[in-house]
Every structure is written in structure tokens, then in C-alpha cells.
Amino acid sequence: MNFIGLLQCLVTFVITLSWNGQVVTNGQDVVGNPQPKIIGGEQAILGDFPWQGMFLQRTSPSQASLVCGCSLIATRWVLTAAHCTIDRQSSDILVRFGTVDKYNPESSAKEYKIERICQHPEYDPNTLLNDISLLRVADNVQYSSYIQPIPLPNQGAQVPVNTTCTITGWGSISAQIQILPDYLMEAEVPVISNDQCSQWYLSTMATTQLCAGYKEGGIDTCQGDSGGPMACPTAPSGGQYILQGITSYGRGCAQAFSPGVYTRVSEYVTWIEVTTGSANRLFGTNKVLASVCLVVYTLLHLSNNAAF
Ligand code: 4AZ
């Protein structure tokens, strides 16, 4: 092994360690966790939103309950909200795709374990800024007619104001009392400018946030829809959907002058690429290899020193 090789091993090893340290993976449950809640929508048809996933928390070895929504973006990667992953352990999370029926999953349904939570390092639970997390799936997700990833926008490519986007989830269908649907619900909401949204909320929306909904309310996401997708057509005439938003929060649900607030995915594409890219490279054999490299390097170094 030459010097450059050793150096590469060492650098890989150091990156492995430091990368591990940055990722948030911890345990307890928090008060105000999103409970399963779309308002003013309709039942979705199986296969119409093949990227939509259920984010489930294991409650016992044989049971799991719906915590949030999520979106499949690659064979091993799922995107959700950071407020869904905060204080949770990857071993307690399951994701299910290819189904709309919450209680009786269709035969197309597939469930996967989560190997790692990559929560945005600057997620702020107080301001809800950077409300975005990546989940590394423990196995390759098997694509089918009912399970497909959703493409991401280009970094910085903002969805135009007034674009009609589709929100989906198993959240409450009522704003007043929690009425949970058995089936995945869908609704359409127009994108609102950050200026307009800031006026209505009496606080400045960050460029990393995206508002969508109606001045008069009535159609909106609600608790439990959190972490799920806001999918927007690439052209006004329709066509392919891309993931522009992650359901984050709102002032109540479906209230007038209180549109839903979404994490603006186009501001996080570089973060997603870097995070998934480095994890893909460092996982599995590479990680073992990096450790082996360090041991070999140390031994060689010691024997060299001993020789002199
Ligand atoms: C929530 O708490 C939540 N009206 C999600 C979306 C909205 C409100 C609350 C938007 O999960």
C-alpha cells in the first residue's frame, strides 16, 4: 500500500467518524409530536402517488402506529420532516409504501426498516426552520407500479407562485376534531408567495419555507400529514410531478389567512445530494474497509517506527 493509499484510508476513516457524529439519532418521544391528521380533499387511488409513504413508529414487536408521512426519493432514501424524526431512534421506525389503506394494506404494500436518520443539522424545533430529515432504508426499496420515487427539483429552482400542487396524507379530515381517514387523502393547493404568507402570518417566512393554500382556508394539510409530500407539476399544463414541499406546520388547519407551511425542497437539494452521496459511499463494506485500513496503517506505522 503506497503513501497516497494510506492517506486515502485515513481520510475516509476520519470522514466516517465525523459524519457519524453529525447525524442525529436519538430516542425519547416529545410532547406535541405530530398525531395522525388533509382537509377538504378526496380519497386517493392506489398507485396515483407511488412515492407516498407511511412513517410508522413501532409500538410493540408486532405493532406500529402512523406518526407522519414521507416520500421515497431513491432506492435507499426517504425524505420526511425533522420534527417527525427528532428524538426518535432509527430502530423504532418503519416505512411502508405501495398502499393507501391504512388498516388493510393492499398486496402491493411493502414495509422497510430504517438504518439511519440523517436529520438536518440546523433543524430548529423552536422556529421549525430546516424541517427536513433523510431516512436511510435498510434494504433496497423494490419499485413497482405502486412504489416509485419522486424526482427532486434543481437546487434553487423555485416553484412559481400560483402553481397548483397536490398534498397527500393520512392526517385528520377535520380541523375541529380529529377524524382520521382509513385511506390516503389528496387535495390541491396553490403556491402562495412568501411575501403574502408573511403578511398573513405576521412573521417573515424564510426563503427555505414555502406556503400553499387558500386565503379563505378550507383545504389544507393538518397534523399527521407532516413529513409528507407536496408534489407539483413541472409545467402548468401538468405532466411529471416533482417534490417541492415537505409538510411542516401551520396556524391551525384550513383556517382563513393561514396557509400550510412546507419545507422548500429546492433549497435543500445540495444538502440531500451530499448527505445521500457520502452515506452511500461510506456505508457497508466501505466503512469496514476504512476501519481495516486504519488498523493496517497504524500497524505499518508502528513497525516502521520500531525499525528506526
Ligand atoms: C402538524 O402539526 C401540522 N395546516 C401540519 C400541517 C399543518 C398544520 C399542522 C398545516 O403536523
CSV table of C-alpha atoms and ligand atoms in Angstrom, one decimal:
chain,number,residue,atom,x,y,z
A,1,MET,CA,0.0,0.0,0.0
A,2,ASN,CA,1.5,3.3,-1.0
A,3,PHE,CA,1.5,6.5,0.9
A,4,ILE,CA,-1.4,8.0,-1.1
A,5,GLY,CA,-3.4,4.9,-0.4
A,6,LEU,CA,-2.8,5.1,3.3
A,7,LEU,CA,-3.7,8.7,3.3
A,8,GLN,CA,-7.0,8.0,1.5
A,9,CYS,CA,-7.8,5.3,4.0
A,10,LEU,CA,-7.1,7.6,6.9
A,11,VAL,CA,-9.2,10.4,5.4
A,12,THR,CA,-12.1,8.0,4.7
A,13,PHE,CA,-11.9,6.8,8.2
A,14,VAL,CA,-11.8,10.3,9.7
A,15,ILE,CA,-14.8,11.3,7.5
A,16,THR,CA,-16.7,8.2,8.6
A,17,LEU,CA,-16.2,9.1,12.2
A,18,SER,CA,-17.0,12.8,11.8
A,19,TRP,CA,-20.0,12.1,9.6
A,20,ASN,CA,-21.4,9.6,12.1
A,21,GLY,CA,-21.2,12.3,14.8
A,22,GLN,CA,-23.2,14.8,12.7
A,23,VAL,CA,-26.2,12.6,12.3
A,24,VAL,CA,-28.9,12.9,14.8
A,25,THR,CA,-30.2,9.6,16.0
A,26,ASN,CA,-31.8,9.6,19.4
A,27,GLY,CA,-34.6,8.4,21.5
A,28,GLN,CA,-37.4,9.8,23.6
A,29,ASP,CA,-40.8,10.9,22.5
A,30,VAL,CA,-41.8,14.6,22.7
A,31,VAL,CA,-44.9,16.4,23.7
A,32,GLY,CA,-46.6,17.9,20.7
A,33,ASN,CA,-45.5,15.1,18.4
A,34,PRO,CA,-47.5,15.1,15.2
A,35,GLN,CA,-50.6,12.9,15.5
A,36,PRO,CA,-52.2,11.2,12.6
A,37,LYS,CA,-54.3,14.5,10.7
A,38,ILE,CA,-55.8,16.5,4.8
A,39,ILE,CA,-58.8,18.7,5.0
A,40,GLY,CA,-61.1,19.3,2.1
A,41,GLY,CA,-59.6,16.5,0.0
A,42,GLU,CA,-60.7,13.2,-1.5
A,43,GLN,CA,-59.6,9.6,-1.3
A,44,ALA,CA,-56.5,8.8,-3.4
A,45,ILE,CA,-56.4,6.0,-5.8
A,46,LEU,CA,-53.8,3.3,-5.2
A,47,GLY,CA,-50.8,4.0,-7.5
A,48,ASP,CA,-51.6,7.7,-8.1
A,49,PHE,CA,-48.9,8.8,-5.6
A,50,PRO,CA,-46.4,5.9,-5.6
A,51,TRP,CA,-43.8,8.0,-3.7
A,52,GLN,CA,-46.1,8.5,-0.7
A,53,GLY,CA,-45.0,6.5,2.4
A,54,MET,CA,-46.3,5.9,5.9
A,55,PHE,CA,-43.8,6.8,8.6
A,56,LEU,CA,-44.6,4.3,11.4
A,57,GLN,CA,-43.3,4.1,14.9
A,58,ARG,CA,-43.0,0.6,16.4
A,59,THR,CA,-45.2,0.4,19.5
A,60,SER,CA,-44.6,-3.4,20.1
A,61,PRO,CA,-42.8,-6.1,18.2
A,62,SER,CA,-45.9,-6.7,16.1
A,63,GLN,CA,-47.5,-3.3,16.1
A,64,ALA,CA,-46.7,0.2,14.7
A,65,SER,CA,-48.6,3.4,14.6
A,66,LEU,CA,-48.7,6.1,12.0
A,67,VAL,CA,-46.7,9.2,13.0
A,68,CYS,CA,-46.1,11.1,9.8
A,69,GLY,CA,-45.9,11.0,6.0
A,70,CYS,CA,-42.8,10.6,4.0
A,71,SER,CA,-41.6,10.4,0.3
A,72,LEU,CA,-39.5,7.9,-1.5
A,73,ILE,CA,-36.7,9.7,-3.4
A,74,ALA,CA,-34.3,6.9,-4.2
A,75,THR,CA,-33.9,3.1,-3.7
A,76,ARG,CA,-32.5,3.6,-0.2
A,77,TRP,CA,-33.7,7.1,0.7
A,78,VAL,CA,-36.8,8.6,2.1
A,79,LEU,CA,-37.5,12.3,2.8
A,80,THR,CA,-39.5,13.5,5.7
A,81,ALA,CA,-39.7,16.4,8.2
A,82,ALA,CA,-37.2,16.8,11.0
A,83,HIS,CA,-40.0,17.3,13.6
A,84,CYS,CA,-41.0,13.7,12.7
A,85,THR,CA,-37.6,12.3,13.5
A,86,ILE,CA,-36.5,14.4,16.4
A,87,ASP,CA,-35.9,12.3,19.5
A,88,ARG,CA,-36.6,9.0,17.6
A,89,GLN,CA,-34.3,6.1,17.1
A,90,SER,CA,-34.0,4.6,13.6
A,91,SER,CA,-34.6,1.1,15.1
A,92,ASP,CA,-38.1,2.3,16.2
A,93,ILE,CA,-39.1,3.5,12.7
A,94,LEU,CA,-40.7,1.6,9.8
A,95,VAL,CA,-41.7,3.0,6.4
A,96,ARG,CA,-44.5,1.5,4.3
A,97,PHE,CA,-45.0,2.1,0.6
A,98,GLY,CA,-47.4,0.9,-2.1
A,99,THR,CA,-50.6,1.3,-0.1
A,100,VAL,CA,-53.5,3.7,0.5
A,101,ASP,CA,-55.4,1.6,3.0
A,102,LYS,CA,-54.1,2.3,6.5
A,103,TYR,CA,-55.6,-0.7,8.2
A,104,ASN,CA,-55.7,-3.3,5.5
A,105,PRO,CA,-52.6,-2.8,3.4
A,106,GLU,CA,-53.0,-3.9,-0.2
A,107,SER,CA,-50.9,-6.8,-1.6
A,108,SER,CA,-48.7,-4.1,-3.2
A,109,ALA,CA,-47.6,-2.8,0.2
A,110,LYS,CA,-44.0,-3.2,1.3
A,111,GLU,CA,-42.5,-2.3,4.6
A,112,TYR,CA,-38.9,-1.4,5.3
A,113,LYS,CA,-36.7,-0.9,8.3
A,114,ILE,CA,-34.7,2.3,8.7
A,115,GLU,CA,-30.9,2.0,9.2
A,116,ARG,CA,-30.2,5.6,9.9
A,117,ILE,CA,-31.8,9.0,10.4
A,118,CYS,CA,-30.0,12.0,8.8
A,119,GLN,CA,-31.7,14.9,10.3
A,120,HIS,CA,-30.8,18.4,9.1
A,121,PRO,CA,-28.0,19.6,11.4
A,122,GLU,CA,-29.6,23.0,11.7
A,123,TYR,CA,-33.1,22.0,12.4
A,124,ASP,CA,-34.5,24.3,15.0
A,125,PRO,CA,-37.5,23.0,16.9
A,126,ASN,CA,-38.5,26.5,18.0
A,127,THR,CA,-38.6,28.2,14.6
A,128,LEU,CA,-39.2,24.9,12.7
A,129,LEU,CA,-36.5,26.1,10.2
A,130,ASN,CA,-34.8,23.3,8.3
A,131,ASP,CA,-37.6,20.9,9.0
A,132,ILE,CA,-36.1,18.1,6.9
A,133,SER,CA,-34.7,14.7,7.5
A,134,LEU,CA,-33.4,11.9,5.4
A,135,LEU,CA,-34.0,8.3,6.3
A,136,ARG,CA,-31.6,5.6,5.0
A,137,VAL,CA,-33.6,2.5,4.3
A,138,ALA,CA,-32.1,-0.8,5.5
A,139,ASP,CA,-32.8,-2.5,2.1
A,140,ASN,CA,-33.3,-1.5,-1.5
A,141,VAL,CA,-36.9,-0.5,-1.9
A,142,GLN,CA,-38.4,-2.6,-4.6
A,143,TYR,CA,-40.0,-0.4,-7.2
A,144,SER,CA,-43.4,-1.4,-8.8
A,145,SER,CA,-46.4,0.3,-10.4
A,146,TYR,CA,-47.4,1.3,-6.9
A,147,ILE,CA,-43.9,2.2,-5.5
A,148,GLN,CA,-41.9,4.8,-7.3
A,149,PRO,CA,-39.6,7.6,-6.2
A,150,ILE,CA,-40.5,11.2,-6.9
A,151,PRO,CA,-37.9,13.4,-8.6
A,152,LEU,CA,-36.5,16.5,-6.8
A,153,PRO,CA,-36.3,20.0,-8.3
A,154,ASN,CA,-32.9,21.5,-9.2
A,155,GLN,CA,-31.2,23.3,-6.3
A,156,GLY,CA,-32.6,26.9,-6.2
A,157,ALA,CA,-35.3,26.3,-8.8
A,158,GLN,CA,-38.3,27.8,-7.1
A,159,VAL,CA,-41.8,26.6,-7.9
A,160,PRO,CA,-43.8,29.5,-9.4
A,161,VAL,CA,-46.4,31.3,-7.3
A,162,ASN,CA,-49.9,30.0,-8.1
A,163,THR,CA,-48.7,26.6,-9.2
A,164,THR,CA,-51.4,24.1,-8.2
A,165,CYS,CA,-49.7,21.4,-6.2
A,166,THR,CA,-51.0,18.2,-4.7
A,167,ILE,CA,-50.8,17.4,-1.0
A,168,THR,CA,-51.4,13.9,0.3
A,169,GLY,CA,-51.6,12.2,3.7
A,170,TRP,CA,-53.4,10.2,6.3
A,171,GLY,CA,-53.9,13.2,8.5
A,172,SER,CA,-57.2,14.4,10.0
A,173,ILE,CA,-60.0,15.2,7.6
A,174,SER,CA,-61.5,17.7,10.1
A,175,ALA,CA,-60.0,20.9,11.5
A,176,GLN,CA,-62.0,20.9,14.7
A,177,ILE,CA,-62.0,17.4,16.0
A,178,GLN,CA,-59.5,14.8,14.9
A,179,ILE,CA,-61.2,12.5,12.4
A,180,LEU,CA,-58.7,10.1,10.9
A,181,PRO,CA,-59.3,8.7,7.5
A,182,ASP,CA,-58.8,5.0,6.7
A,183,TYR,CA,-57.4,5.9,3.3
A,184,LEU,CA,-54.8,8.2,1.9
A,185,MET,CA,-56.3,11.6,1.1
A,186,GLU,CA,-55.3,14.1,-1.6
A,187,ALA,CA,-56.1,17.7,-2.3
A,188,GLU,CA,-54.9,20.5,-4.5
A,189,VAL,CA,-53.5,23.8,-3.2
A,190,PRO,CA,-51.9,26.8,-5.0
A,191,VAL,CA,-48.5,28.1,-4.0
A,192,ILE,CA,-48.6,31.5,-2.2
A,193,SER,CA,-45.7,34.0,-2.3
A,194,ASN,CA,-43.6,34.2,0.8
A,195,ASP,CA,-44.4,38.0,1.0
A,196,GLN,CA,-48.2,37.3,1.1
A,197,CYS,CA,-47.7,34.4,3.5
A,198,SER,CA,-45.5,36.6,5.8
A,199,GLN,CA,-48.2,39.2,5.9
A,200,TRP,CA,-50.9,36.7,6.8
A,201,TYR,CA,-48.7,35.1,9.5
A,202,LEU,CA,-47.4,38.4,10.8
A,203,SER,CA,-43.9,36.9,10.7
A,204,THR,CA,-41.4,36.6,8.0
A,205,MET,CA,-41.3,33.3,6.1
A,206,ALA,CA,-37.8,32.2,5.4
A,207,THR,CA,-36.7,31.5,1.8
A,208,THR,CA,-36.4,27.9,2.9
A,209,GLN,CA,-40.1,27.7,3.5
A,210,LEU,CA,-43.0,27.6,1.1
A,211,CYS,CA,-46.6,28.4,1.7
A,212,ALA,CA,-49.6,26.9,-0.1
A,213,GLY,CA,-53.3,27.1,0.4
A,214,TYR,CA,-56.3,29.5,0.1
A,215,LYS,CA,-56.9,32.9,1.7
A,216,GLU,CA,-60.3,31.6,2.8
A,217,GLY,CA,-58.9,28.3,4.1
A,218,GLY,CA,-60.9,25.1,3.8
A,219,ILE,CA,-58.3,22.9,2.0
A,220,ASP,CA,-55.1,22.1,3.9
A,221,THR,CA,-52.8,19.6,5.4
A,222,CYS,CA,-53.0,19.1,9.2
A,223,GLN,CA,-51.2,17.2,11.9
A,224,GLY,CA,-50.1,13.8,10.9
A,225,ASP,CA,-49.7,14.9,7.2
A,226,SER,CA,-46.4,16.2,8.4
A,227,GLY,CA,-43.3,15.0,6.7
A,228,GLY,CA,-45.4,14.0,3.6
A,229,PRO,CA,-45.1,15.3,0.1
A,230,MET,CA,-46.3,18.4,-1.7
A,231,ALA,CA,-45.9,17.4,-5.3
A,232,CYS,CA,-46.0,20.0,-8.1
A,233,PRO,CA,-46.3,19.6,-11.9
A,234,THR,CA,-43.2,20.6,-13.8
A,235,ALA,CA,-45.3,22.5,-16.3
A,236,PRO,CA,-48.6,24.5,-15.8
A,237,SER,CA,-50.2,22.0,-18.2
A,238,GLY,CA,-49.4,19.2,-15.8
A,239,GLY,CA,-47.0,16.4,-16.7
A,240,GLN,CA,-44.5,15.0,-14.3
A,241,TYR,CA,-44.7,15.7,-10.6
A,242,ILE,CA,-41.6,16.8,-8.6
A,243,LEU,CA,-41.3,17.1,-4.9
A,244,GLN,CA,-41.4,20.8,-4.0
A,245,GLY,CA,-42.6,20.7,-0.4
A,246,ILE,CA,-42.5,18.7,2.8
A,247,THR,CA,-45.5,19.3,5.1
A,248,SER,CA,-44.2,21.2,8.1
A,249,TYR,CA,-46.7,23.3,10.1
A,250,GLY,CA,-49.5,25.9,10.0
A,251,ARG,CA,-51.6,28.1,12.2
A,252,GLY,CA,-54.3,25.5,12.9
A,253,CYS,CA,-55.6,23.6,9.9
A,254,ALA,CA,-57.6,25.0,7.0
A,255,GLN,CA,-58.1,28.4,8.7
A,256,ALA,CA,-58.5,31.6,6.7
A,257,PHE,CA,-55.3,33.6,6.1
A,258,SER,CA,-53.3,30.6,7.4
A,259,PRO,CA,-52.0,28.5,4.5
A,260,GLY,CA,-49.9,25.4,5.2
A,261,VAL,CA,-46.2,25.9,5.6
A,262,TYR,CA,-43.9,23.5,3.8
A,263,THR,CA,-40.1,23.0,3.8
A,264,ARG,CA,-39.0,24.3,0.4
A,265,VAL,CA,-37.2,21.2,-1.0
A,266,SER,CA,-35.5,23.2,-3.9
A,267,GLU,CA,-33.4,24.9,-1.1
A,268,TYR,CA,-32.1,21.5,0.2
A,269,VAL,CA,-31.2,19.6,-3.0
A,270,THR,CA,-27.4,20.1,-2.5
A,271,TRP,CA,-27.7,19.0,1.2
A,272,ILE,CA,-29.7,15.9,0.1
A,273,GLU,CA,-27.1,15.1,-2.6
A,274,VAL,CA,-24.2,15.5,-0.3
A,275,THR,CA,-25.8,13.6,2.6
A,276,THR,CA,-27.0,10.7,0.5
A,277,GLY,CA,-23.8,10.6,-1.6
A,278,SER,CA,-21.4,10.4,1.3
A,279,ALA,CA,-23.6,7.9,3.2
A,280,ASN,CA,-23.9,5.7,0.1
A,281,ARG,CA,-20.1,5.7,-0.2
A,282,LEU,CA,-19.4,5.2,3.5
A,283,PHE,CA,-22.0,2.5,4.2
A,284,GLY,CA,-21.5,-1.2,4.1
A,285,THR,CA,-18.1,-2.6,3.1
A,286,ASN,CA,-16.5,0.8,2.7
A,287,LYS,CA,-16.9,1.5,6.3
A,288,VAL,CA,-15.4,-1.8,7.3
A,289,LEU,CA,-12.7,-1.2,4.7
A,290,ALA,CA,-11.9,2.2,6.2
A,291,SER,CA,-11.5,0.7,9.7
A,292,VAL,CA,-9.3,-2.1,8.3
A,293,CYS,CA,-7.2,0.5,6.5
A,294,LEU,CA,-6.7,2.4,9.7
A,295,VAL,CA,-5.6,-0.7,11.6
A,296,VAL,CA,-3.2,-1.7,8.8
A,297,TYR,CA,-1.9,1.8,8.6
A,298,THR,CA,-1.3,2.0,12.4
A,299,LEU,CA,0.4,-1.4,12.4
A,300,LEU,CA,2.6,-0.4,9.5
A,301,HIS,CA,3.4,2.9,11.1
A,302,LEU,CA,4.3,1.3,14.4
A,303,SER,CA,6.5,-1.3,12.7
A,304,ASN,CA,8.2,1.4,10.6
A,305,ASN,CA,8.9,3.4,13.7
A,306,ALA,CA,10.2,0.3,15.5
A,307,ALA,CA,12.5,-0.3,12.6
A,308,PHE,CA,14.1,3.1,13.0
B,1,4AZ,C1,-48.8,19.3,12.1
B,1,4AZ,O1,-48.8,19.7,13.2
B,1,4AZ,C2,-49.4,20.2,11.0
B,1,4AZ,N1,-52.2,23.3,8.3
B,1,4AZ,C3,-49.1,20.0,9.7
B,1,4AZ,C4,-49.6,20.9,8.8
B,1,4AZ,C5,-50.4,21.9,9.1
B,1,4AZ,C6,-50.7,22.2,10.4
B,1,4AZ,C7,-50.2,21.3,11.4
B,1,4AZ,C8,-50.9,22.9,8.1
B,1,4AZ,O2,-48.3,18.3,11.7
